[in-house]
Amino acid sequence: MSKTPRKPSVIRGIDLFCGAGGSSWGAQKAGVEIVAAFDSWELAGKNHHVNFPNALFYPTRLEDVNISEVKKDLGHIDLILASPECTNHSPAKGNKVRCEESKNIAFQVIRFAQELKPRWIVIENVVSMRRWSRYQEFKKELEADYQVREEVLDSSDFGVPQSRRRLFLLCDRQRLPDPTPTIPGRKKTVHSIVNLNSAYHYKRRDKL
Ligand SMILES: C[S@@+](CC[C@H](N)C(=O)[O-])C[C@H]1O[C@@H](n2cnc3c(N)ncnc32)[C@H](O)[C@@H]1O
């Protein structure tokens, strides 16, 4: 893989646990250049590539990544986006046995940050990650190099017609990040974005 040349004044970001690229998409909308993404799920990579054809994709478990090699491939990185596996924190798992090993994968974010030394990290997860027995230890490790703002944000405060609360850890090496401003005004309803007429026709066609 050849090293991508650095454009000055562009924030160069990588997306760990990229999935299909929701976090990458939001960052790109804010002006970030997504230069690489990582996910152990091949299908995630295929989708991310459709959405971000210029980003390198690493189809691998983060635990297996040789970050010195990544550094050679990518050059300087300003921002790490990371949505560590949340299934074992999530209340959606009910009473099923939780996997500690899966929760510990979050520490890969620290490993990447210590080697790549980006100015910023944005970590997103389910709110219940805060109940994890190693959460304070995880935050302390971030705080060794970064000033960290912990926020719970609800997508419905940002123009999304869905209420979805998520935990965010906003980390900056130079200063405490400002609180995230929400979009003032009325929240959007699902009704406001769904064309009920076409939904009705679709249902009828389905029955024929
Ligand atoms: C919550 S999803 C990420 C969603 C993504 N941020 C988005 O906006 O679409 C978590 C992702 O982590 C990936 N993953 C889980 N364990 C991993 C590991 N050890 N190494 C790399 N990726 C992993 C999963 O395949 C999954 O796509």
Coordinates of N, CA and C and ligand atoms in Angstrom, one line a residue:
M1 N 0.8 -1.2 0.0 CA 0.0 0.0 0.0 C 0.9 1.3 0.0
S2 N 0.5 2.2 -0.9 CA 1.4 3.4 -0.9 C 0.9 4.5 0.1
K3 N 1.8 5.3 0.5 CA 1.5 6.3 1.5 C 0.7 7.4 0.9
T4 N -0.5 7.8 1.5 CA -1.3 8.9 0.9 C -0.6 10.2 1.2
P5 N -0.4 11.1 0.2 CA 0.2 12.4 0.5 C -0.7 13.2 1.4
R6 N -0.1 14.0 2.3 CA -0.9 14.8 3.2 C -1.2 16.1 2.7
K7 N -2.6 16.4 2.6 CA -3.0 17.8 2.2 C -3.0 18.6 3.5
P8 N -2.3 19.8 3.4 CA -2.3 20.6 4.6 C -3.7 21.1 4.9
S9 N -3.9 21.4 6.2 CA -5.1 21.9 6.7 C -6.4 21.0 6.6
V10 N -6.2 19.8 6.2 CA -7.3 18.9 6.2 C -7.2 18.0 7.4
I11 N -8.3 17.8 8.1 CA -8.2 16.8 9.2 C -8.3 15.4 8.7
R12 N -7.3 14.6 8.9 CA -7.2 13.3 8.4 C -7.6 12.3 9.5
G13 N -8.7 11.5 9.2 CA -9.2 10.7 10.2 C -9.2 9.2 9.8
I14 N -9.2 8.3 10.8 CA -9.4 6.9 10.6 C -10.6 6.4 11.4
D15 N -11.2 5.4 11.0 CA -12.4 4.9 11.6 C -12.2 3.5 12.1
L16 N -12.0 3.3 13.4 CA -11.8 1.9 13.9 C -13.2 1.3 14.2
F17 N -13.4 0.1 14.0 CA -14.8 -0.5 14.1 C -15.7 0.2 13.1
C18 N -15.4 0.3 11.9 CA -16.1 1.3 10.9 C -17.5 0.8 10.6
G19 N -17.8 -0.5 10.6 CA -19.2 -0.9 10.1 C -19.3 -0.4 8.7
A20 N -20.5 0.0 8.3 CA -20.8 0.5 7.0 C -20.3 1.9 6.8
G21 N -19.9 2.6 7.9 CA -19.4 3.9 7.8 C -20.2 5.1 8.3
G22 N -21.1 4.8 9.2 CA -22.0 5.9 9.7 C -21.1 7.0 10.4
S23 N -20.2 6.6 11.2 CA -19.3 7.6 11.9 C -18.5 8.3 10.9
S24 N -17.9 7.5 9.9 CA -17.1 8.1 8.9 C -17.9 9.2 8.1
W25 N -19.2 8.8 7.9 CA -20.0 9.7 7.1 C -20.2 11.1 7.8
G26 N -20.5 11.0 9.1 CA -20.7 12.2 9.9 C -19.5 13.0 9.9
A27 N -18.3 12.4 10.1 CA -17.1 13.1 10.2 C -16.8 13.8 8.8
Q28 N -17.1 13.0 7.7 CA -16.8 13.6 6.4 C -17.7 14.8 6.2
K29 N -18.9 14.7 6.6 CA -19.9 15.9 6.5 C -19.3 17.1 7.2
A30 N -18.5 16.8 8.3 CA -18.0 18.0 9.1 C -16.6 18.4 8.5
G31 N -16.2 17.8 7.4 CA -15.0 18.3 6.7 C -13.8 17.4 6.9
V32 N -14.0 16.2 7.6 CA -12.8 15.3 7.8 C -12.6 14.5 6.5
E33 N -11.3 14.2 6.2 CA -11.0 13.3 5.1 C -10.8 11.9 5.8
I34 N -11.6 10.9 5.4 CA -11.4 9.6 6.0 C -10.4 8.9 5.1
V35 N -9.3 8.6 5.7 CA -8.2 8.0 5.0 C -8.1 6.5 5.1
A36 N -8.6 5.9 6.2 CA -8.6 4.5 6.4 C -9.7 4.0 7.4
A37 N -10.1 2.8 7.3 CA -11.1 2.2 8.1 C -10.7 0.8 8.5
F38 N -11.2 0.3 9.6 CA -10.8 -1.0 10.1 C -12.1 -1.7 10.6
D39 N -12.2 -3.0 10.2 CA -13.3 -3.8 10.7 C -12.9 -5.3 10.5
S40 N -13.3 -6.1 11.4 CA -13.0 -7.6 11.2 C -14.1 -8.2 10.3
W41 N -15.1 -7.5 10.0 CA -16.2 -8.1 9.2 C -16.1 -7.7 7.8
E42 N -15.9 -8.7 6.9 CA -15.7 -8.4 5.5 C -16.8 -7.6 4.9
L43 N -18.0 -7.9 5.2 CA -19.2 -7.2 4.6 C -19.2 -5.7 5.0
A44 N -18.7 -5.5 6.2 CA -18.6 -4.1 6.6 C -17.6 -3.4 5.7
G45 N -16.5 -4.0 5.4 CA -15.5 -3.5 4.5 C -16.1 -3.2 3.1
K46 N -16.9 -4.1 2.6 CA -17.4 -4.0 1.3 C -18.3 -2.7 1.3
N47 N -19.1 -2.6 2.3 CA -20.1 -1.4 2.4 C -19.3 -0.1 2.6
H48 N -18.3 -0.2 3.4 CA -17.5 1.0 3.7 C -16.8 1.5 2.4
H49 N -16.3 0.5 1.6 CA -15.6 0.8 0.4 C -16.6 1.5 -0.6
V50 N -17.9 1.1 -0.6 CA -18.8 1.7 -1.5 C -19.0 3.2 -1.1
N51 N -19.1 3.4 0.2 CA -19.3 4.7 0.7 C -18.1 5.6 0.7
F52 N -16.9 5.0 0.8 CA -15.6 5.7 0.9 C -14.6 5.1 0.0
P53 N -14.8 5.2 -1.3 CA -13.9 4.5 -2.2 C -12.4 4.9 -2.1
N54 N -12.1 6.1 -1.6 CA -10.8 6.5 -1.5 C -10.1 6.1 -0.2
A55 N -10.8 5.5 0.8 CA -10.2 5.2 2.0 C -9.7 3.8 2.0
L56 N -8.5 3.5 2.6 CA -8.0 2.2 2.7 C -8.8 1.4 3.7
F57 N -9.0 0.1 3.4 CA -9.8 -0.7 4.3 C -8.9 -1.8 4.8
Y58 N -8.8 -2.0 6.2 CA -8.0 -3.0 6.8 C -9.0 -4.1 7.3
P59 N -9.1 -5.2 6.6 CA -10.1 -6.3 7.0 C -9.5 -7.1 8.1
T60 N -9.5 -6.7 9.3 CA -8.8 -7.4 10.4 C -9.3 -7.0 11.8
R61 N -9.0 -7.9 12.7 CA -9.3 -7.6 14.1 C -8.3 -6.6 14.5
L62 N -8.7 -5.6 15.3 CA -7.8 -4.5 15.7 C -6.7 -5.1 16.5
E63 N -6.9 -6.1 17.3 CA -5.9 -6.7 18.2 C -4.7 -7.2 17.3
D64 N -5.0 -7.5 16.1 CA -3.9 -8.1 15.2 C -3.2 -7.1 14.4
V65 N -3.5 -5.8 14.5 CA -3.0 -4.8 13.6 C -1.6 -4.4 14.2
N66 N -0.6 -4.4 13.2 CA 0.7 -3.8 13.5 C 0.6 -2.3 13.2
I67 N 0.5 -1.5 14.3 CA 0.3 -0.1 14.0 C 1.5 0.6 13.4
S68 N 2.7 0.1 13.7 CA 3.8 0.8 13.0 C 3.7 0.7 11.5
E69 N 3.2 -0.5 11.0 CA 3.0 -0.6 9.6 C 1.9 0.3 9.1
V70 N 0.8 0.5 9.9 CA -0.3 1.4 9.5 C 0.3 2.8 9.4
K71 N 1.1 3.1 10.4 CA 1.7 4.5 10.4 C 2.5 4.7 9.1
K72 N 3.2 3.7 8.6 CA 4.0 3.8 7.4 C 3.0 4.0 6.2
D73 N 1.9 3.3 6.2 CA 0.9 3.4 5.1 C 0.3 4.8 5.1
L74 N -0.1 5.3 6.2 CA -1.0 6.4 6.3 C -0.4 7.8 6.6
G75 N 0.8 7.8 7.2 CA 1.3 9.1 7.6 C 0.6 9.6 8.8
H76 N 0.6 10.9 8.9 CA 0.1 11.6 10.1 C -1.5 11.5 10.1
I77 N -2.0 11.1 11.3 CA -3.4 11.0 11.5 C -3.8 12.1 12.6
D78 N -4.9 12.8 12.3 CA -5.4 13.9 13.3 C -6.5 13.4 14.2
L79 N -7.3 12.4 13.7 CA -8.5 12.1 14.4 C -8.7 10.5 14.3
I80 N -9.0 10.0 15.5 CA -9.5 8.6 15.5 C -11.0 8.6 15.9
L81 N -11.8 7.9 15.0 CA -13.2 7.7 15.4 C -13.3 6.2 15.8
A82 N -14.0 6.0 16.9 CA -14.1 4.6 17.3 C -15.4 4.3 18.0
S83 N -16.1 3.2 17.5 CA -17.3 2.7 18.1 C -17.1 1.3 18.5
P84 N -16.4 1.1 19.6 CA -16.0 -0.3 20.0 C -17.3 -1.2 20.1
E85 N -17.1 -2.4 19.8 CA -18.2 -3.4 20.0 C -19.1 -3.1 21.2
C86 N -20.4 -3.0 21.0 CA -21.2 -2.6 22.1 C -22.2 -3.7 22.6
T87 N -22.2 -4.8 21.8 CA -23.3 -5.8 22.1 C -23.2 -6.4 23.5
N88 N -22.0 -6.4 24.1 CA -21.9 -6.9 25.5 C -22.0 -5.9 26.6
H89 N -22.3 -4.6 26.2 CA -22.6 -3.6 27.1 C -24.2 -3.4 27.1
S90 N -24.7 -3.7 25.9 CA -26.1 -3.2 25.6 C -27.2 -3.9 26.4
P91 N -28.2 -3.2 26.9 CA -29.3 -3.8 27.6 C -30.0 -4.8 26.6
A92 N -29.9 -4.6 25.3 CA -30.5 -5.4 24.3 C -30.1 -6.9 24.5
K93 N -29.0 -7.1 25.2 CA -28.5 -8.5 25.3 C -29.3 -9.3 26.4
G94 N -30.1 -8.5 27.2 CA -31.0 -9.1 28.2 C -30.1 -9.8 29.3
N95 N -30.5 -11.0 29.7 CA -29.8 -11.7 30.8 C -28.8 -12.7 30.3
K96 N -28.5 -12.6 29.0 CA -27.5 -13.5 28.4 C -26.1 -13.2 29.0
V97 N -25.2 -14.2 29.0 CA -23.9 -14.1 29.5 C -23.1 -13.1 28.7
R98 N -22.4 -12.1 29.4 CA -21.7 -11.1 28.7 C -20.2 -11.5 28.5
C99 N -19.6 -11.1 27.4 CA -18.3 -11.5 27.1 C -17.3 -10.3 27.5
E100 N -16.5 -10.6 28.5 CA -15.5 -9.5 29.0 C -14.5 -9.3 27.9
E101 N -14.1 -10.3 27.2 CA -13.0 -10.1 26.1 C -13.5 -9.1 25.1
S102 N -14.8 -9.2 24.7 CA -15.3 -8.3 23.7 C -15.3 -6.9 24.3
K103 N -15.7 -6.7 25.6 CA -15.6 -5.3 26.2 C -14.2 -4.8 26.1
N104 N -13.3 -5.6 26.4 CA -11.9 -5.2 26.5 C -11.3 -4.7 25.2
I105 N -12.0 -5.0 24.1 CA -11.5 -4.5 22.8 C -11.4 -3.0 22.7
A106 N -12.2 -2.4 23.6 CA -12.2 -0.9 23.6 C -10.7 -0.4 23.9
F107 N -9.9 -1.2 24.6 CA -8.6 -0.7 24.9 C -7.7 -0.6 23.7
Q108 N -8.2 -1.2 22.5 CA -7.4 -1.1 21.3 C -7.4 0.4 20.9
V109 N -8.4 1.2 21.3 CA -8.4 2.6 20.9 C -7.2 3.3 21.6
I110 N -6.9 2.9 22.8 CA -5.8 3.5 23.5 C -4.5 3.1 22.8
R111 N -4.4 1.8 22.4 CA -3.2 1.3 21.7 C -3.0 2.2 20.5
F112 N -4.0 2.3 19.7 CA -3.9 3.1 18.4 C -3.5 4.6 18.8
A113 N -4.1 5.1 19.8 CA -3.9 6.6 20.1 C -2.4 6.7 20.6
Q114 N -1.9 5.8 21.4 CA -0.6 5.9 21.9 C 0.5 5.9 20.8
E115 N 0.2 5.1 19.7 CA 1.1 5.0 18.6 C 0.9 6.1 17.6
L116 N -0.3 6.4 17.2 CA -0.6 7.4 16.1 C -0.6 8.8 16.6
K117 N -0.8 9.0 17.9 CA -0.8 10.3 18.6 C -1.7 11.4 17.8
P118 N -2.9 11.0 17.5 CA -3.8 12.0 16.8 C -4.1 13.1 17.8
R119 N -4.5 14.3 17.3 CA -4.9 15.4 18.3 C -6.2 15.0 18.9
W120 N -7.2 14.4 18.1 CA -8.5 14.2 18.6 C -8.9 12.7 18.5
I121 N -9.8 12.3 19.5 CA -10.4 11.0 19.4 C -11.9 11.2 19.7
V122 N -12.8 10.5 18.9 CA -14.2 10.5 19.3 C -14.6 9.1 19.4
I123 N -15.1 8.8 20.7 CA -15.5 7.4 20.9 C -17.0 7.4 21.2
E124 N -17.7 6.5 20.5 CA -19.2 6.4 20.6 C -19.5 5.0 21.1
N125 N -20.5 4.9 22.0 CA -21.0 3.6 22.5 C -22.3 3.8 23.1
V126 N -22.9 2.6 23.5 CA -24.2 2.6 24.2 C -23.9 3.2 25.6
V127 N -25.0 3.9 26.1 CA -24.8 4.6 27.4 C -24.4 3.6 28.5
S128 N -24.9 2.4 28.4 CA -24.5 1.5 29.5 C -23.1 1.0 29.5
M129 N -22.3 1.5 28.6 CA -20.8 1.2 28.7 C -20.3 1.8 30.0
R130 N -21.0 2.9 30.5 CA -20.5 3.5 31.7 C -20.6 2.6 33.0
R131 N -21.4 1.5 32.8 CA -21.5 0.6 34.0 C -20.4 -0.5 33.9
W132 N -19.6 -0.5 32.9 CA -18.6 -1.5 32.7 C -17.6 -1.4 33.8
S133 N -17.1 -2.5 34.4 CA -16.2 -2.5 35.6 C -14.9 -1.8 35.2
R134 N -14.5 -1.8 33.9 CA -13.2 -1.2 33.6 C -13.4 0.2 33.0
Y135 N -14.6 0.8 33.0 CA -14.9 2.0 32.3 C -14.0 3.2 32.9
Q136 N -13.9 3.3 34.2 CA -13.1 4.4 34.8 C -11.6 4.2 34.4
E137 N -11.2 3.0 34.4 CA -9.8 2.7 34.1 C -9.5 3.1 32.6
F138 N -10.5 2.8 31.7 CA -10.4 3.1 30.3 C -10.4 4.7 30.2
K139 N -11.2 5.4 30.9 CA -11.3 6.8 30.8 C -10.0 7.4 31.3
K140 N -9.5 6.9 32.4 CA -8.2 7.4 33.0 C -7.1 7.3 32.0
E141 N -7.0 6.2 31.3 CA -5.9 6.0 30.3 C -6.1 7.0 29.2
L142 N -7.3 7.4 28.8 CA -7.5 8.4 27.8 C -7.0 9.8 28.4
E143 N -7.3 10.0 29.7 CA -7.0 11.3 30.3 C -5.5 11.5 30.5
A144 N -4.8 10.4 30.4 CA -3.3 10.6 30.5 C -2.8 11.5 29.4
D145 N -3.4 11.5 28.3 CA -2.9 12.3 27.1 C -3.9 13.3 26.6
Y146 N -5.1 13.2 27.0 CA -6.2 14.0 26.4 C -7.1 14.6 27.5
Q147 N -7.7 15.8 27.1 CA -8.8 16.3 27.9 C -10.0 15.7 27.4
V148 N -10.9 15.1 28.3 CA -12.0 14.3 27.8 C -13.3 14.9 28.2
R149 N -14.2 15.1 27.3 CA -15.6 15.5 27.6 C -16.5 14.3 27.4
E150 N -17.2 13.9 28.5 CA -18.1 12.8 28.4 C -19.5 13.3 28.2
E151 N -20.2 12.9 27.2 CA -21.6 13.4 26.9 C -22.5 12.3 26.5
V152 N -23.8 12.4 26.9 CA -24.8 11.5 26.3 C -25.6 12.4 25.4
L153 N -25.6 12.0 24.1 CA -26.4 12.8 23.1 C -27.5 11.9 22.6
D154 N -28.6 12.6 22.2 CA -29.8 11.9 21.7 C -29.9 12.4 20.2
S155 N -30.0 11.4 19.3 CA -30.1 11.7 17.9 C -31.3 12.7 17.6
S156 N -32.3 12.6 18.4 CA -33.5 13.4 18.1 C -33.2 14.9 18.3
D157 N -32.1 15.2 19.0 CA -31.7 16.6 19.2 C -30.9 17.1 18.1
F158 N -30.7 16.3 17.0 CA -29.8 16.7 15.9 C -30.5 16.5 14.6
G159 N -31.8 16.6 14.6 CA -32.6 16.6 13.4 C -32.9 15.2 12.8
V160 N -32.7 14.1 13.7 CA -33.0 12.8 13.3 C -34.4 12.4 13.8
P161 N -35.2 11.8 13.0 CA -36.6 11.5 13.5 C -36.6 10.1 14.2
Q162 N -35.7 10.0 15.2 CA -35.6 8.8 16.0 C -34.9 9.2 17.3
S163 N -35.4 8.7 18.4 CA -34.8 9.0 19.7 C -33.8 7.9 20.0
R164 N -32.5 8.2 20.0 CA -31.4 7.2 20.2 C -30.3 7.8 21.0
R165 N -30.2 7.5 22.3 CA -29.2 8.1 23.2 C -27.9 7.3 23.1
R166 N -26.8 8.0 23.0 CA -25.5 7.3 22.9 C -24.5 8.1 23.7
L167 N -23.5 7.3 24.2 CA -22.4 7.9 25.0 C -21.3 8.4 24.0
F168 N -20.8 9.6 24.3 CA -19.7 10.0 23.5 C -18.6 10.5 24.4
L169 N -17.3 10.1 24.1 CA -16.2 10.6 24.8 C -15.4 11.4 23.7
L170 N -15.4 12.7 23.9 CA -14.7 13.6 23.0 C -13.3 14.0 23.6
C171 N -12.3 13.7 22.9 CA -10.9 13.8 23.5 C -10.1 14.7 22.6
D172 N -9.4 15.7 23.3 CA -8.5 16.6 22.6 C -7.2 16.7 23.4
R173 N -6.1 16.7 22.7 CA -4.8 16.8 23.4 C -4.6 18.2 23.9
Q174 N -5.2 19.2 23.3 CA -4.8 20.6 23.6 C -5.8 21.3 24.5
R175 N -7.1 21.0 24.5 CA -8.0 21.7 25.4 C -9.3 20.8 25.6
L176 N -10.1 21.2 26.6 CA -11.3 20.5 26.8 C -12.3 20.8 25.7
P177 N -12.8 19.8 25.0 CA -13.8 20.1 23.9 C -15.0 20.8 24.5
D178 N -15.6 21.7 23.7 CA -16.8 22.4 24.0 C -17.9 21.3 24.1
P179 N -19.0 21.7 24.8 CA -20.2 20.8 24.8 C -20.8 20.8 23.4
T180 N -21.3 19.7 22.9 CA -21.9 19.6 21.6 C -23.2 20.4 21.5
P181 N -23.3 21.4 20.6 CA -24.5 22.2 20.5 C -25.6 21.3 19.8
T182 N -26.8 21.3 20.3 CA -27.9 20.6 19.7 C -28.6 21.5 18.7
I183 N -29.5 21.0 17.9 CA -30.2 21.8 16.9 C -31.5 22.3 17.5
P184 N -31.6 23.6 17.8 CA -32.8 24.1 18.5 C -34.0 23.9 17.6
G185 N -35.2 24.0 18.2 CA -36.5 23.9 17.5 C -37.1 22.6 17.7
R186 N -38.2 22.4 16.9 CA -39.0 21.2 17.1 C -38.3 19.9 16.6
K187 N -38.5 18.9 17.3 CA -37.9 17.6 16.9 C -38.7 17.1 15.7
K188 N -37.9 16.4 14.8 CA -38.6 15.8 13.7 C -39.3 14.5 14.1
T189 N -40.5 14.3 13.5 CA -41.2 13.0 13.8 C -41.0 12.1 12.6
V190 N -41.2 10.8 12.8 CA -41.1 9.8 11.7 C -42.2 10.2 10.7
H191 N -43.4 10.6 11.2 CA -44.5 11.0 10.3 C -44.0 12.1 9.3
S192 N -43.1 13.0 9.7 CA -42.7 14.1 8.9 C -41.8 13.6 7.7
I193 N -41.3 12.4 7.8 CA -40.4 12.0 6.7 C -40.9 10.8 5.9
V194 N -42.0 10.2 6.4 CA -42.5 9.0 5.7 C -43.7 9.4 4.8
N195 N -43.7 9.1 3.6 CA -44.8 9.3 2.7 C -45.8 8.2 2.9
L196 N -46.8 8.5 3.7 CA -47.8 7.5 4.1 C -48.6 7.0 2.9
N197 N -48.8 7.8 1.9 CA -49.5 7.3 0.7 C -48.7 6.2 0.0
S198 N -47.4 6.4 -0.2 CA -46.6 5.4 -0.8 C -46.5 4.1 0.1
A199 N -46.5 4.3 1.4 CA -46.4 3.2 2.3 C -47.7 2.4 2.1
Y200 N -48.8 3.1 2.0 CA -50.1 2.4 1.8 C -50.1 1.6 0.5
H201 N -49.7 2.2 -0.6 CA -49.7 1.5 -1.9 C -48.8 0.3 -1.8
Y202 N -47.7 0.5 -1.2 CA -46.7 -0.6 -1.1 C -47.3 -1.8 -0.4
K203 N -48.0 -1.5 0.7 CA -48.7 -2.5 1.5 C -49.7 -3.3 0.6
R204 N -50.5 -2.5 -0.1 CA -51.5 -3.1 -1.0 C -50.9 -3.9 -2.0
R205 N -49.8 -3.4 -2.7 CA -49.2 -4.2 -3.8 C -48.7 -5.5 -3.2
D206 N -48.2 -5.5 -2.0 CA -47.7 -6.6 -1.3 C -48.7 -7.7 -1.2
K207 N -50.0 -7.3 -1.0 CA -51.1 -8.2 -0.7 C -51.5 -8.9 -2.0
L208 N -51.3 -8.3 -3.2 CA -51.8 -8.8 -4.4 C -51.2 -10.1 -4.8
Ligands
LIG1 C1 -21.2 -0.7 16.5 S1 -20.5 -1.3 15.0 C2 -19.8 0.1 14.3 C3 -20.8 1.0 13.6 C4 -20.1 2.1 12.8 N1 -19.4 3.0 13.7 C5 -21.1 2.8 12.0 O1 -21.3 4.0 12.1 O2 -21.7 2.2 11.1 C6 -19.1 -2.2 15.6 C7 -18.2 -2.9 14.5 O3 -17.1 -3.4 15.2 C8 -16.6 -4.5 14.5 N2 -15.7 -5.3 15.3 C9 -16.1 -6.0 16.4 N3 -15.0 -6.5 17.0 C10 -13.9 -6.1 16.3 C11 -12.5 -6.3 16.4 N4 -12.0 -7.1 17.3 N5 -11.7 -5.7 15.4 C12 -12.2 -5.0 14.4 N6 -13.6 -4.8 14.3 C13 -14.4 -5.3 15.2 C14 -17.9 -5.2 14.1 O4 -17.7 -6.0 12.9 C15 -18.9 -4.0 13.8 O5 -18.9 -3.7 12.4

